[in-house]
PDB file of C-alpha atoms in Angstrom:
ATOM      1  CA  MET W1081     151.665 144.310  11.366  1.00  0.00           C
ATOM      2  CA  THR W1082     152.709 141.139  10.136  1.00  0.00           C
ATOM      3  CA  ASN W1083     151.054 137.580  11.062  1.00  0.00           C
ATOM      4  CA  TRP W1084     153.041 135.315  11.681  1.00  0.00           C
ATOM      5  CA  LYS W1085     150.743 132.548  13.062  1.00  0.00           C
ATOM      6  CA  LEU W1086     148.967 132.874   9.310  1.00  0.00           C
ATOM      7  CA  LYS W1087     152.106 133.249   7.556  1.00  0.00           C
ATOM      8  CA  ALA W1088     153.844 130.052   9.217  1.00  0.00           C
ATOM      9  CA  THR W1089     150.124 128.580   8.128  1.00  0.00           C
ATOM     10  CA  ILE W1090     150.787 129.115   4.577  1.00  0.00           C
ATOM     11  CA  ALA W1091     153.707 127.991   4.389  1.00  0.00           C
ATOM     12  CA  ASP W1092     153.167 124.794   5.998  1.00  0.00           C
ATOM     13  CA  ARG W1093     150.338 124.162   4.142  1.00  0.00           C
ATOM     14  CA  PHE W1094     150.807 125.440   0.644  1.00  0.00           C
ATOM     15  CA  GLY W1095     154.517 125.975   0.977  1.00  0.00           C
ATOM     16  CA  LYS W1096     154.484 129.620  -0.789  1.00  0.00           C
ATOM     17  CA  GLN W1097     151.433 132.526  -0.538  1.00  0.00           C
ATOM     18  CA  TRP W1098     151.526 132.523  -3.986  1.00  0.00           C
ATOM     19  CA  ARG W1099     150.489 128.866  -3.891  1.00  0.00           C
ATOM     20  CA  PHE W1100     147.841 129.606  -1.296  1.00  0.00           C
ATOM     21  CA  ALA W1101     146.297 132.618  -3.790  1.00  0.00           C
ATOM     22  CA  GLN W1102     146.240 130.140  -6.579  1.00  0.00           C
ATOM     23  CA  GLU W1103     144.371 127.708  -4.499  1.00  0.00           C
ATOM     24  CA  LEU W1104     141.855 130.376  -3.524  1.00  0.00           C
ATOM     25  CA  GLY W1105     141.464 131.812  -7.370  1.00  0.00           C
ATOM     26  CA  ILE W1106     142.553 135.095  -5.875  1.00  0.00           C
ATOM     27  CA  ASP W1107     145.324 137.790  -6.504  1.00  0.00           C
ATOM     28  CA  PRO W1108     148.773 137.187  -4.705  1.00  0.00           C
ATOM     29  CA  ALA W1109     148.480 140.592  -3.505  1.00  0.00           C
ATOM     30  CA  VAL W1110     145.496 140.123  -1.413  1.00  0.00           C
ATOM     31  CA  VAL W1111     147.286 137.491   0.326  1.00  0.00           C
ATOM     32  CA  SER W1112     149.962 139.306   1.214  1.00  0.00           C
ATOM     33  CA  ARG W1113     148.095 142.248   2.388  1.00  0.00           C
ATOM     34  CA  VAL W1114     145.931 140.223   5.192  1.00  0.00           C
ATOM     35  CA  VAL W1115     149.328 138.467   6.531  1.00  0.00           C
ATOM     36  CA  THR W1116     150.805 141.834   6.469  1.00  0.00           C
ATOM     37  CA  GLY W1117     148.408 142.959   8.386  1.00  0.00           C
ATOM     38  CA  ALA W1118     147.603 146.267   5.406  1.00  0.00           C
ATOM     39  CA  ALA W1119     144.061 144.415   4.802  1.00  0.00           C
ATOM     40  CA  ASP W1120     141.452 142.748   6.655  1.00  0.00           C
ATOM     41  CA  LEU W1121     139.014 139.857   4.972  1.00  0.00           C
ATOM     42  CA  PRO W1122     135.390 139.775   5.801  1.00  0.00           C
ATOM     43  CA  ASP W1123     134.023 137.010   7.896  1.00  0.00           C
ATOM     44  CA  LYS W1124     132.837 134.539   4.951  1.00  0.00           C
ATOM     45  CA  GLU W1125     136.339 135.075   3.322  1.00  0.00           C
ATOM     46  CA  LYS W1126     137.849 133.986   6.811  1.00  0.00           C
ATOM     47  CA  SER W1127     135.441 131.368   6.653  1.00  0.00           C
ATOM     48  CA  ARG W1128     136.796 129.714   3.393  1.00  0.00           C
ATOM     49  CA  TRP W1129     140.148 130.696   4.013  1.00  0.00           C
ATOM     50  CA  ALA W1130     140.557 128.631   7.161  1.00  0.00           C
ATOM     51  CA  ARG W1131     138.907 126.047   5.871  1.00  0.00           C
ATOM     52  CA  LYS W1132     141.655 125.556   3.002  1.00  0.00           C
ATOM     53  CA  LEU W1133     144.331 126.428   5.857  1.00  0.00           C
ATOM     54  CA  GLN W1134     142.773 123.548   8.317  1.00  0.00           C
ATOM     55  CA  ALA W1135     143.007 126.246  11.126  1.00  0.00           C
ATOM     56  CA  PRO W1136     140.329 127.773  13.279  1.00  0.00           C
ATOM     57  CA  GLU W1137     139.093 131.097  12.251  1.00  0.00           C
ATOM     58  CA  THR W1138     140.928 132.289  14.650  1.00  0.00           C
ATOM     59  CA  ILE W1139     144.329 132.527  12.960  1.00  0.00           C
ATOM     60  CA  PHE W1140     142.928 136.118  11.825  1.00  0.00           C
ATOM     61  CA  ASN W1141     142.876 137.634  15.438  1.00  0.00           C
ATOM     62  CA  ARG W1142     145.287 140.591  15.385  1.00  0.00           C
ATOM     63  CA  GLU W1143     146.078 139.606  18.963  1.00  0.00           C
ATOM     64  CA  SER W1144     147.050 135.793  17.679  1.00  0.00           C
ATOM     65  CA  ALA W1145     149.142 137.002  15.357  1.00  0.00           C
ATOM     66  CA  ALA W1146     152.538 136.623  17.290  1.00  0.00           C
ATOM     67  CA  ILE W1147     154.098 133.105  17.239  1.00  0.00           C
TER      68      ILE W1147
END
């Protein structure tokens, strides 16, 4: 299930998912898998991503995935 809040936040802050991935120094496919729900992030990465996005870590919760 796509996390639309996460996707929208990435778009608002970075324009494109690949730019966010570049900022994090990771493969864009990792961002895509997290956004689509195909992969979960470890807590340490949730913290790092949330800081970069200036968003709460709850943005990664499946319950808050819908807009």
